[in-house]
mmCIF file of C-alpha atoms and ligand atoms in Angstrom:
data_model
loop_
_atom_site.group_PDB
_atom_site.id
_atom_site.type_symbol
_atom_site.label_atom_id
_atom_site.label_comp_id
_atom_site.label_asym_id
_atom_site.label_seq_id
_atom_site.Cartn_x
_atom_site.Cartn_y
_atom_site.Cartn_z
ATOM 1 C CA MET P 1 0.293 173.782 150.639
ATOM 2 C CA ILE P 2 1.728 170.025 151.440
ATOM 3 C CA THR P 3 0.661 168.835 148.213
ATOM 4 C CA ARG P 4 1.788 172.541 146.620
ATOM 5 C CA ARG P 5 5.542 172.102 147.808
ATOM 6 C CA LEU P 6 5.862 168.835 147.790
ATOM 7 C CA PHE P 7 4.463 169.181 143.635
ATOM 8 C CA CYS P 8 6.960 171.769 143.442
ATOM 9 C CA GLY P 9 9.740 170.352 145.043
ATOM 10 C CA CYS P 10 9.179 166.898 142.718
ATOM 11 C CA LEU P 11 8.822 169.544 139.330
ATOM 12 C CA ALA P 12 11.689 171.421 140.611
ATOM 13 C CA GLY P 13 13.681 167.665 141.175
ATOM 14 C CA ALA P 14 13.174 165.990 137.970
ATOM 15 C CA LEU P 15 13.972 168.780 135.554
ATOM 16 C CA PRO P 16 17.078 168.477 135.401
ATOM 17 C CA PHE P 17 16.472 165.137 135.087
ATOM 18 C CA ALA P 18 14.042 165.703 131.648
ATOM 19 C CA ALA P 19 16.655 167.708 130.778
ATOM 20 C CA THR P 20 19.625 165.852 130.607
ATOM 21 C CA ALA P 21 17.258 162.854 128.829
ATOM 22 C CA VAL P 22 16.848 165.886 126.100
ATOM 23 C CA HIS P 23 20.085 166.546 125.838
ATOM 24 C CA ALA P 24 21.710 162.554 125.710
ATOM 25 C CA GLN P 25 18.419 162.364 123.387
ATOM 26 C CA SER P 26 19.327 165.413 121.495
ATOM 27 C CA LEU P 27 23.477 163.804 121.009
ATOM 28 C CA GLU P 28 22.144 160.345 120.314
ATOM 29 C CA CYS P 29 20.409 161.634 117.593
ATOM 30 C CA ALA P 30 22.527 163.458 115.913
ATOM 31 C CA VAL P 31 23.759 162.444 112.363
ATOM 32 C CA PHE P 32 26.899 161.215 112.200
ATOM 33 C CA THR P 33 29.413 163.171 109.904
ATOM 34 C CA PRO P 34 33.069 163.251 108.277
ATOM 35 C CA ASP P 35 34.655 165.021 111.932
ATOM 36 C CA ARG P 36 32.536 162.870 113.735
ATOM 37 C CA GLN P 37 33.191 160.638 112.882
ATOM 38 C CA GLU P 38 37.405 161.374 112.936
ATOM 39 C CA SER P 39 36.797 162.304 116.102
ATOM 40 C CA THR P 40 35.641 159.082 117.503
ATOM 41 C CA SER P 41 38.397 156.229 117.816
ATOM 42 C CA PRO P 42 37.635 152.455 117.382
ATOM 43 C CA ASP P 43 37.527 151.976 121.133
ATOM 44 C CA ASP P 44 34.688 155.114 121.242
ATOM 45 C CA ALA P 45 32.937 152.587 118.049
ATOM 46 C CA ILE P 46 33.001 149.757 120.592
ATOM 47 C CA ALA P 47 31.389 151.877 123.414
ATOM 48 C CA ARG P 48 29.020 153.370 121.611
ATOM 49 C CA LEU P 49 27.747 149.803 120.796
ATOM 50 C CA LYS P 50 27.728 147.952 124.432
ATOM 51 C CA ALA P 51 26.332 151.228 125.188
ATOM 52 C CA GLY P 52 23.301 150.793 122.260
ATOM 53 C CA ASN P 53 22.786 147.270 123.613
ATOM 54 C CA GLU P 54 22.392 148.303 127.172
ATOM 55 C CA ARG P 55 19.465 151.171 126.155
ATOM 56 C CA PHE P 56 18.151 148.790 124.118
ATOM 57 C CA SER P 57 18.405 145.445 125.977
ATOM 58 C CA ALA P 58 16.830 147.634 129.135
ATOM 59 C CA SER P 59 14.178 148.576 126.790
ATOM 60 C CA LYS P 60 15.858 152.719 126.748
ATOM 61 C CA SER P 61 16.104 152.672 123.032
ATOM 62 C CA ILE P 62 16.251 156.117 121.936
ATOM 63 C CA ASN P 63 13.734 157.579 119.746
ATOM 64 C CA CYS P 64 15.535 159.976 117.203
ATOM 65 C CA ASP P 65 13.138 161.515 113.509
ATOM 66 C CA LEU P 66 14.570 158.834 111.147
ATOM 67 C CA MET P 67 12.965 161.150 108.315
ATOM 68 C CA ALA P 68 15.307 164.069 109.641
ATOM 69 C CA GLN P 69 18.712 161.323 109.607
ATOM 70 C CA VAL P 70 17.759 160.614 105.940
ATOM 71 C CA LYS P 71 17.388 163.594 105.178
ATOM 72 C CA GLN P 72 20.693 164.596 106.627
ATOM 73 C CA THR P 73 23.181 161.712 105.223
ATOM 74 C CA ALA P 74 21.971 161.741 101.588
ATOM 75 C CA THR P 75 24.482 163.315 100.515
ATOM 76 C CA SER P 76 26.819 161.638 101.924
ATOM 77 C CA GLN P 77 27.823 158.915 105.223
ATOM 78 C CA SER P 78 30.521 158.572 107.584
ATOM 79 C CA PRO P 79 29.348 155.150 109.839
ATOM 80 C CA HIS P 80 31.443 154.941 113.056
ATOM 81 C CA ALA P 81 31.527 150.806 113.005
ATOM 82 C CA VAL P 82 30.446 148.070 110.853
ATOM 83 C CA ILE P 83 29.010 144.687 112.131
ATOM 84 C CA VAL P 84 29.071 141.199 109.923
ATOM 85 C CA GLY P 85 25.708 139.608 111.674
ATOM 86 C CA CYS P 86 23.369 136.438 110.889
ATOM 87 C CA ILE P 87 20.433 136.818 108.947
ATOM 88 C CA ASP P 88 18.168 135.987 111.563
ATOM 89 C CA SER P 89 14.825 138.335 112.223
ATOM 90 C CA ARG P 90 15.614 138.965 115.701
ATOM 91 C CA VAL P 91 19.116 139.593 115.377
ATOM 92 C CA PRO P 92 19.321 143.376 113.102
ATOM 93 C CA PRO P 93 22.001 145.123 114.455
ATOM 94 C CA GLU P 94 20.519 148.581 114.344
ATOM 95 C CA LEU P 95 18.123 147.247 116.944
ATOM 96 C CA VAL P 96 19.862 145.495 119.025
ATOM 97 C CA PHE P 97 22.778 148.077 118.725
ATOM 98 C CA ASP P 98 20.609 151.000 119.216
ATOM 99 C CA GLN P 99 21.500 152.485 116.392
ATOM 100 C CA ARG P 100 19.932 154.969 113.809
ATOM 101 C CA ILE P 101 20.055 156.311 109.756
ATOM 102 C CA GLY P 102 24.331 156.640 109.511
ATOM 103 C CA ASP P 103 25.297 154.951 112.197
ATOM 104 C CA VAL P 104 26.521 151.286 110.844
ATOM 105 C CA PHE P 105 27.475 149.769 107.636
ATOM 106 C CA CYS P 106 25.889 146.237 108.443
ATOM 107 C CA ALA P 107 26.312 142.731 106.209
ATOM 108 C CA ARG P 108 24.047 139.957 107.181
ATOM 109 C CA VAL P 109 24.137 136.694 106.427
ATOM 110 C CA ALA P 110 23.513 133.040 107.287
ATOM 111 C CA GLY P 111 26.107 132.127 110.273
ATOM 112 C CA ALA P 112 27.605 135.745 110.752
ATOM 113 C CA ILE P 113 30.443 134.102 108.334
ATOM 114 C CA VAL P 114 32.607 136.236 105.990
ATOM 115 C CA ASN P 115 33.651 135.518 102.433
ATOM 116 C CA THR P 116 35.449 137.310 100.023
ATOM 117 C CA ASP P 117 32.816 139.825 99.143
ATOM 118 C CA ILE P 118 31.931 140.520 102.928
ATOM 119 C CA VAL P 119 35.584 140.694 103.690
ATOM 120 C CA GLY P 120 35.374 143.571 100.197
ATOM 121 C CA SER P 121 32.632 145.415 101.837
ATOM 122 C CA LEU P 122 34.679 145.383 105.549
ATOM 123 C CA GLU P 123 37.445 146.703 103.786
ATOM 124 C CA TYR P 124 35.586 149.527 101.679
ATOM 125 C CA SER P 125 33.180 150.615 105.174
ATOM 126 C CA THR P 126 37.039 150.901 106.170
ATOM 127 C CA LYS P 127 39.640 152.082 104.368
ATOM 128 C CA VAL P 128 37.074 154.169 101.916
ATOM 129 C CA ALA P 129 34.132 155.084 104.685
ATOM 130 C CA GLY P 130 36.479 155.158 107.525
ATOM 131 C CA ALA P 131 34.814 152.805 109.754
ATOM 132 C CA LYS P 132 36.576 152.932 113.243
ATOM 133 C CA ALA P 133 35.457 149.403 114.623
ATOM 134 C CA ILE P 134 34.321 145.894 113.308
ATOM 135 C CA VAL P 135 32.264 144.048 114.572
ATOM 136 C CA VAL P 136 30.943 139.910 114.233
ATOM 137 C CA LEU P 137 27.914 139.191 115.938
ATOM 138 C CA GLY P 138 26.825 135.490 116.625
ATOM 139 C CA HIS P 139 23.576 134.629 118.910
ATOM 140 C CA ASN P 140 22.349 131.368 120.698
ATOM 141 C CA PHE P 141 20.222 128.862 118.934
ATOM 142 C CA CYS P 142 21.682 130.077 115.769
ATOM 143 C CA GLY P 143 19.538 127.926 112.784
ATOM 144 C CA ALA P 144 22.794 127.704 110.573
ATOM 145 C CA ILE P 145 25.234 126.773 113.474
ATOM 146 C CA LYS P 146 22.585 123.677 114.383
ATOM 147 C CA SER P 147 23.090 122.824 110.084
ATOM 148 C CA ALA P 148 26.244 122.928 110.827
ATOM 149 C CA VAL P 149 26.430 120.856 114.035
ATOM 150 C CA ASP P 150 23.587 118.590 111.997
ATOM 151 C CA ASN P 151 25.653 118.252 109.254
ATOM 152 C CA VAL P 152 23.023 119.793 106.788
ATOM 153 C CA LYS P 153 23.449 118.866 102.850
ATOM 154 C CA LEU P 154 20.037 120.575 100.885
ATOM 155 C CA GLY P 155 20.873 122.389 97.608
ATOM 156 C CA ASN P 156 23.752 125.517 98.337
ATOM 157 C CA ILE P 157 23.280 125.473 102.207
ATOM 158 C CA THR P 158 25.464 122.287 101.659
ATOM 159 C CA ALA P 159 28.336 125.018 100.542
ATOM 160 C CA LEU P 160 27.575 128.165 103.218
ATOM 161 C CA LEU P 161 27.992 125.383 105.846
ATOM 162 C CA LYS P 162 31.125 124.434 105.085
ATOM 163 C CA ASN P 163 32.911 127.969 106.304
ATOM 164 C CA PHE P 164 32.019 126.571 110.240
ATOM 165 C CA GLN P 165 34.337 123.692 110.186
ATOM 166 C CA PRO P 166 36.805 125.693 111.646
ATOM 167 C CA ALA P 167 34.329 126.199 114.056
ATOM 168 C CA LEU P 168 33.275 122.520 114.461
ATOM 169 C CA ALA P 169 37.183 121.329 114.651
ATOM 170 C CA THR P 170 36.425 123.269 117.870
ATOM 171 C CA LEU P 171 34.936 120.233 119.729
ATOM 172 C CA THR P 172 35.791 117.250 121.546
ATOM 173 C CA LYS P 173 34.787 114.132 123.279
ATOM 174 C CA ALA P 174 33.957 116.892 126.418
ATOM 175 C CA ASP P 175 31.563 118.470 124.638
ATOM 176 C CA GLY P 176 29.419 115.111 123.816
ATOM 177 C CA HIS P 177 27.011 114.182 120.972
ATOM 178 C CA ARG P 178 27.491 116.643 118.225
ATOM 179 C CA ASP P 179 23.780 117.213 118.031
ATOM 180 C CA SER P 180 21.718 120.761 117.326
ATOM 181 C CA HIS P 181 19.363 119.402 120.247
ATOM 182 C CA ASN P 182 22.614 119.294 123.079
ATOM 183 C CA ASP P 183 22.648 123.615 123.181
ATOM 184 C CA PRO P 184 26.035 123.852 125.066
ATOM 185 C CA LEU P 185 27.435 122.451 121.512
ATOM 186 C CA VAL P 186 25.991 124.184 119.513
ATOM 187 C CA GLN P 187 27.145 127.070 121.703
ATOM 188 C CA LYS P 188 30.277 126.850 121.776
ATOM 189 C CA VAL P 189 30.621 126.014 117.948
ATOM 190 C CA ALA P 190 28.517 129.612 117.307
ATOM 191 C CA GLU P 191 31.155 131.697 120.254
ATOM 192 C CA ALA P 192 34.356 129.885 118.216
ATOM 193 C CA SER P 193 33.118 130.277 114.405
ATOM 194 C CA ALA P 194 32.497 134.782 116.188
ATOM 195 C CA ARG P 195 35.942 134.405 117.142
ATOM 196 C CA LEU P 196 37.376 132.919 114.252
ATOM 197 C CA THR P 197 35.759 134.853 111.835
ATOM 198 C CA ALA P 198 36.976 138.504 114.064
ATOM 199 C CA ALA P 199 40.507 136.423 113.862
ATOM 200 C CA SER P 200 40.090 135.420 110.415
ATOM 201 C CA LEU P 201 39.766 139.114 109.053
ATOM 202 C CA THR P 202 42.939 140.186 109.270
ATOM 203 C CA LYS P 203 44.040 137.337 107.849
ATOM 204 C CA ARG P 204 42.382 137.625 104.887
ATOM 205 C CA SER P 205 42.874 141.699 104.118
ATOM 206 C CA PRO P 206 46.209 143.214 104.226
ATOM 207 C CA ILE P 207 44.142 146.688 104.394
ATOM 208 C CA ILE P 208 41.865 145.573 107.007
ATOM 209 C CA LYS P 209 45.934 144.595 109.185
ATOM 210 C CA GLN P 210 47.314 147.484 108.484
ATOM 211 C CA LEU P 211 44.746 149.794 109.615
ATOM 212 C CA VAL P 212 44.698 147.330 112.730
ATOM 213 C CA GLU P 213 48.228 147.775 113.310
ATOM 214 C CA ALA P 214 47.735 151.785 112.948
ATOM 215 C CA ARG P 215 45.349 151.126 115.766
ATOM 216 C CA GLN P 216 42.711 153.229 112.866
ATOM 217 C CA LEU P 217 40.518 150.025 113.936
ATOM 218 C CA LYS P 218 39.535 147.698 116.065
ATOM 219 C CA ILE P 219 38.009 143.844 115.229
ATOM 220 C CA ALA P 220 35.181 142.767 118.190
ATOM 221 C CA ALA P 221 33.119 138.827 118.500
ATOM 222 C CA ALA P 222 30.766 138.998 119.972
ATOM 223 C CA MET P 223 27.031 137.263 121.249
ATOM 224 C CA HIS P 224 23.697 138.623 120.924
ATOM 225 C CA ASP P 225 21.434 136.081 123.484
ATOM 226 C CA ILE P 226 18.323 136.002 121.602
ATOM 227 C CA THR P 227 16.043 135.228 125.148
ATOM 228 C CA THR P 228 17.245 138.865 126.435
ATOM 229 C CA GLY P 229 18.657 141.016 123.956
ATOM 230 C CA LYS P 230 21.695 141.251 125.880
ATOM 231 C CA VAL P 231 25.093 141.285 124.058
ATOM 232 C CA THR P 232 28.034 139.636 125.831
ATOM 233 C CA TRP P 233 31.790 140.266 124.336
ATOM 234 C CA LEU P 234 34.146 137.825 123.716
ATOM 235 C CA ALA P 235 37.976 138.470 124.451
HETATM 236 ZN ZN1 LIG I 1 21.721 133.064 112.760
#
């Protein structure tokens, strides 16, 4: 009897939680429609990414039927955000932010820098396709940043690394020897690069500037920790 009562009590207590979890999962698996995108504010978009990373870093990513999402987004897309990230295999934005088909645009290039083509892609993602937030996502122990710190010269990498000059210019004598083995120095350059890249967007693009001024778009810089999976948002 005691066993029966305990079992019934546990089951009765568990059911509401199970129902809530299923409800949350079905909401999270709903694809973004034009209406849903329109009703998402820039702050909502950032909040969705923050919540997604909290799920990811807690091993609580939501499993959705991706092929169902493929079918539901086959004729149109209405992503809520766009992420500029590094090519690093350990920082896939959709996984890190627990996003799925049709949720976010992504532009990936070594070191998460921007050039004319990427700024054009961001203009398309926001002004044309309606995304509400741009996130520049750097990460620790970044090979591109380390190469820039070491002033590597190799093929087209030489030209790529010139993009980190503004971030390297933030270094002072107090940061110690400029060497990729100096972890705090590499981290400082990576954070400076993410911040400066995010700040550069309104200067490089009158379209992006207008959207930000109209409060239709928010730009954020963030750092992913490849050892914990956690994203830290830079002020
Ligand atoms: Zn990297």
